[in-house]
Amino acid sequence: ETGVTQSPTHLIKTRGQQVTLRCSSQSGHNTVSWYQQALGQGPQFIFQYYREEENGRGNFPPRFSGLQFPNYSSELNVNALELDDSALYLCASSLPTGGAARNYGYTFGSGTRLTVV
Amino acid sequence: AQRVTQPEKLLSVFKGAPVELKCNYSYSGSPELFWYVQYSRQRLQLLLRHISRESIKGFTADLNKGETSFHLKKPFAQEEDSAMYYCALSGYSTLTFGKGTMLLVSP
């Protein structure tokens, strides 16, 4: 059984650029969530994907967008990067959340450290 | 809106001392609560879930709906327990985290 893998591990971008982060979910998990963790803070929910559709979104602007593919892997895209976007971006996979299925917890990847200069 | 509060940024104890990491939550529905742990240079990992009523690595956590709390406890801390601990609340499709408490266990 493989865990959650994220790529790249580190990334440096210039303000105004666009970035794509990638995530492969744990075997058997069909739901992927993305989180932003700023220094000294807990992870903040960006959005969740289930069956290739967005299934919930946190308080992030539209320039944060995502995709989920048929194999359940996912991408996070951020356009027009700002300095405050510098953070650790975490991907987490799970069984479907909502209703009775939300009790199992999430498996997290190691994250992508994004630095915007 | 759902919210998780961990009032302590840092908790420093000596080996063998009891530990209690505090967590309070705000949620209008029936909460599902978790504790996650992040050891140095490791990924965030699930420590325990309230519905399991389990003890992992000697840690337990009891959900108190009256006090809206889910404190993490261990009777005798070990040096290897030093880590960042996050309390998290599961909503429909979101997991809301507290800001975390750093536990430092000194010899």
Short mmCIF file of C-alpha atoms in Angstrom, two decimals:
data_model
loop_
_atom_site.label_atom_id
_atom_site.label_comp_id
_atom_site.label_asym_id
_atom_site.label_seq_id
_atom_site.Cartn_x
_atom_site.Cartn_y
_atom_site.Cartn_z
CA GLU A 1 0.00 0.00 0.00
CA THR A 2 1.51 3.32 -1.05
CA GLY A 3 1.04 6.55 0.86
CA VAL A 4 0.40 10.04 -0.43
CA THR A 5 3.17 11.44 -2.60
CA GLN A 6 3.61 15.07 -3.56
CA SER A 7 5.84 16.77 -6.09
CA PRO A 8 7.92 18.78 -6.19
CA THR A 9 9.21 18.93 -2.60
CA HIS A 10 10.48 22.47 -2.92
CA LEU A 11 9.76 25.26 -5.36
CA ILE A 12 10.78 28.89 -5.74
CA LYS A 13 8.65 31.18 -7.88
CA THR A 14 8.51 34.87 -8.64
CA ARG A 15 5.54 37.04 -7.71
CA GLY A 16 2.96 37.03 -10.53
CA GLN A 17 3.94 33.61 -11.84
CA GLN A 18 1.78 30.51 -11.90
CA VAL A 19 2.51 27.19 -10.18
CA THR A 20 1.20 23.63 -10.35
CA LEU A 21 1.61 21.19 -7.50
CA ARG A 22 0.89 17.49 -7.83
CA CYS A 23 -0.40 14.79 -5.54
CA SER A 24 -0.92 11.05 -5.81
CA SER A 25 -3.41 9.69 -3.34
CA GLN A 26 -3.02 6.65 -1.14
CA SER A 27 -4.12 3.41 -2.72
CA GLY A 28 -7.86 2.93 -2.18
CA HIS A 29 -8.53 6.60 -1.42
CA ASN A 30 -10.68 8.48 -3.93
CA THR A 31 -10.93 11.84 -2.18
CA VAL A 32 -8.16 14.43 -2.17
CA SER A 33 -7.96 17.59 -0.09
CA TRP A 34 -5.44 20.40 -0.26
CA TYR A 35 -4.22 22.49 2.66
CA GLN A 36 -1.98 25.51 3.03
CA GLN A 37 0.23 25.66 6.11
CA ALA A 38 1.91 28.96 6.75
CA LEU A 39 4.82 29.11 9.15
CA GLY A 40 3.68 28.69 12.74
CA GLN A 41 0.09 27.96 11.76
CA GLY A 42 -2.09 24.91 11.47
CA PRO A 43 -3.06 23.67 8.01
CA GLN A 44 -5.83 25.71 6.36
CA PHE A 45 -8.33 23.94 4.09
CA ILE A 46 -8.18 25.05 0.45
CA PHE A 47 -10.54 22.60 -1.27
CA GLN A 48 -11.47 18.97 -1.69
CA TYR A 49 -12.01 16.86 -4.80
CA TYR A 50 -14.18 13.78 -5.12
CA ARG A 51 -15.09 12.07 -8.40
CA GLU A 52 -13.17 14.76 -10.26
CA GLU A 53 -15.44 17.51 -8.90
CA GLU A 54 -14.77 20.14 -6.27
CA ASN A 55 -16.54 18.97 -3.12
CA GLY A 56 -15.97 21.87 -0.76
CA ARG A 57 -13.84 24.97 -0.65
CA GLY A 58 -12.24 27.03 2.06
CA ASN A 59 -11.71 30.77 2.16
CA PHE A 60 -9.26 31.00 -0.73
CA PRO A 61 -9.59 33.21 -3.84
CA PRO A 62 -10.42 31.79 -7.30
CA ARG A 63 -6.78 32.01 -8.37
CA PHE A 64 -6.42 28.81 -6.34
CA SER A 65 -7.85 26.04 -8.51
CA GLY A 66 -7.55 22.32 -8.76
CA LEU A 67 -8.14 19.18 -10.73
CA GLN A 68 -8.67 15.55 -9.93
CA PHE A 69 -7.94 12.85 -12.49
CA PRO A 70 -9.64 9.47 -13.04
CA ASN A 71 -6.82 7.74 -11.14
CA TYR A 72 -7.65 10.04 -8.15
CA SER A 73 -4.41 12.00 -8.40
CA SER A 74 -4.78 15.75 -8.14
CA GLU A 75 -3.23 19.08 -9.01
CA LEU A 76 -3.31 22.40 -7.23
CA ASN A 77 -2.83 25.45 -9.44
CA VAL A 78 -2.14 28.91 -8.15
CA ASN A 79 -2.17 31.87 -10.54
CA ALA A 80 -0.75 35.35 -10.04
CA LEU A 81 1.40 34.30 -7.10
CA GLU A 82 1.69 36.67 -4.19
CA LEU A 83 4.36 36.79 -1.49
CA ASP A 84 1.80 35.59 1.08
CA ASP A 85 1.33 32.39 -0.91
CA SER A 86 4.68 31.23 0.45
CA ALA A 87 3.80 28.20 2.56
CA LEU A 88 3.85 24.44 2.83
CA TYR A 89 1.11 22.95 0.66
CA LEU A 90 -0.22 19.65 1.93
CA CYS A 91 -2.25 17.09 0.09
CA ALA A 92 -4.35 14.61 2.01
CA SER A 93 -6.28 11.65 0.72
CA SER A 94 -9.17 9.86 2.33
CA LEU A 95 -12.21 7.75 1.76
CA PRO A 96 -15.23 9.89 0.78
CA THR A 97 -16.08 12.42 3.45
CA GLY A 98 -19.55 13.53 4.34
CA GLY A 99 -22.24 11.63 6.16
CA ALA A 100 -21.18 8.40 7.81
CA ALA A 101 -17.97 8.16 5.85
CA ARG A 102 -16.13 11.03 7.44
CA ASN A 103 -14.72 9.22 10.41
CA TYR A 104 -11.61 7.63 9.04
CA GLY A 105 -9.17 10.49 9.08
CA TYR A 106 -6.87 11.70 6.37
CA THR A 107 -3.46 10.51 5.15
CA PHE A 108 -1.13 13.41 4.46
CA GLY A 109 1.75 13.79 2.06
CA SER A 110 5.04 15.41 3.03
CA GLY A 111 4.07 18.62 1.32
CA THR A 112 5.51 21.03 -1.22
CA ARG A 113 7.37 24.00 0.20
CA LEU A 114 6.57 26.99 -2.04
CA THR A 115 8.58 30.16 -1.74
CA VAL A 116 7.44 33.24 -3.64
CA VAL A 117 10.05 35.96 -4.08
CA ALA B 1 -18.73 27.92 11.31
CA GLN B 2 -16.36 25.38 12.79
CA ARG B 3 -13.39 26.41 14.86
CA VAL B 4 -10.67 24.67 16.84
CA THR B 5 -8.71 26.38 19.59
CA GLN B 6 -5.48 25.13 21.08
CA PRO B 7 -4.64 27.71 23.74
CA GLU B 8 -1.04 26.69 24.33
CA LYS B 9 1.65 27.24 21.70
CA LEU B 10 4.23 25.40 23.77
CA LEU B 11 4.05 22.87 26.56
CA SER B 12 7.31 21.89 28.22
CA VAL B 13 7.43 19.01 30.70
CA PHE B 14 9.97 16.62 32.19
CA LYS B 15 10.12 12.96 31.29
CA GLY B 16 7.67 10.97 33.38
CA ALA B 17 5.38 13.92 34.06
CA PRO B 18 1.71 13.86 33.03
CA VAL B 19 0.75 15.72 29.87
CA GLU B 20 -2.50 17.38 28.87
CA LEU B 21 -2.77 19.18 25.55
CA LYS B 22 -5.91 21.28 25.46
CA CYS B 23 -8.33 21.52 22.56
CA ASN B 24 -11.67 23.29 22.44
CA TYR B 25 -13.97 23.34 19.45
CA SER B 26 -16.99 25.13 18.07
CA TYR B 27 -19.33 23.22 15.75
CA SER B 28 -23.07 23.24 15.31
CA GLY B 29 -23.43 19.57 14.38
CA SER B 30 -22.17 16.33 15.85
CA PRO B 31 -18.38 16.68 15.88
CA GLU B 32 -15.80 14.24 14.63
CA LEU B 33 -12.50 15.02 16.28
CA PHE B 34 -8.95 13.94 15.70
CA TRP B 35 -5.47 14.49 17.02
CA TYR B 36 -2.66 14.68 14.48
CA VAL B 37 1.03 14.68 15.32
CA GLN B 38 4.04 15.91 13.41
CA TYR B 39 7.45 14.70 14.57
CA SER B 40 10.53 16.60 13.51
CA ARG B 41 11.05 16.33 9.73
CA GLN B 42 8.16 13.93 9.31
CA ARG B 43 4.78 14.30 7.73
CA LEU B 44 1.60 15.03 9.59
CA GLN B 45 0.08 11.77 10.78
CA LEU B 46 -3.09 10.71 12.50
CA LEU B 47 -2.60 9.97 16.19
CA LEU B 48 -6.12 9.10 17.25
CA ARG B 49 -9.81 9.55 16.47
CA HIS B 50 -12.43 10.18 19.10
CA ILE B 51 -14.84 7.59 17.72
CA SER B 52 -12.28 4.84 18.15
CA ARG B 53 -11.86 5.45 21.89
CA GLU B 54 -8.39 4.06 21.46
CA SER B 55 -5.10 4.64 23.20
CA ILE B 56 -2.17 5.23 20.87
CA LYS B 57 1.38 5.45 22.24
CA GLY B 58 -0.17 5.90 25.69
CA PHE B 59 -2.23 8.93 24.61
CA THR B 60 -5.98 9.14 25.12
CA ALA B 61 -8.52 11.84 24.37
CA ASP B 62 -12.08 12.10 25.57
CA LEU B 63 -14.73 14.13 23.85
CA ASN B 64 -16.62 16.32 26.32
CA LYS B 65 -19.58 17.77 24.47
CA GLY B 66 -20.69 19.82 27.47
CA GLU B 67 -17.36 21.64 27.61
CA THR B 68 -16.79 21.31 23.83
CA SER B 69 -13.34 19.94 24.53
CA PHE B 70 -11.17 17.13 23.28
CA HIS B 71 -8.04 17.27 25.40
CA LEU B 72 -5.14 14.90 24.73
CA LYS B 73 -3.64 13.21 27.76
CA LYS B 74 -0.77 10.95 28.66
CA PRO B 75 0.06 9.94 32.23
CA PHE B 76 3.84 9.68 31.78
CA ALA B 77 5.54 11.67 29.03
CA GLN B 78 8.50 10.24 27.11
CA GLU B 79 11.22 12.15 25.30
CA GLU B 80 10.07 10.65 21.99
CA ASP B 81 6.70 12.35 22.49
CA SER B 82 8.31 15.69 21.65
CA ALA B 83 6.46 16.90 18.55
CA MET B 84 3.87 19.31 17.23
CA TYR B 85 0.31 18.25 18.04
CA TYR B 86 -2.74 19.45 16.13
CA CYS B 87 -6.34 19.01 17.14
CA ALA B 88 -8.71 18.79 14.15
CA LEU B 89 -12.45 18.85 13.62
CA SER B 90 -14.06 17.11 10.66
CA GLY B 91 -17.00 18.83 8.98
CA TYR B 92 -18.79 17.69 5.84
CA SER B 93 -15.81 17.98 3.52
CA THR B 94 -13.30 19.92 5.55
CA LEU B 95 -10.85 19.23 8.30
CA THR B 96 -10.35 22.30 10.48
CA PHE B 97 -7.11 22.40 12.42
CA GLY B 98 -6.08 24.30 15.49
CA LYS B 99 -2.82 26.23 15.43
CA GLY B 100 -1.02 23.42 17.18
CA THR B 101 0.84 22.89 20.44
CA MET B 102 4.54 22.09 20.53
CA LEU B 103 5.23 19.49 23.22
CA LEU B 104 8.80 19.40 24.51
CA VAL B 105 9.73 16.58 26.87
CA SER B 106 13.04 17.10 28.64
CA PRO B 107 15.10 14.30 30.25
#
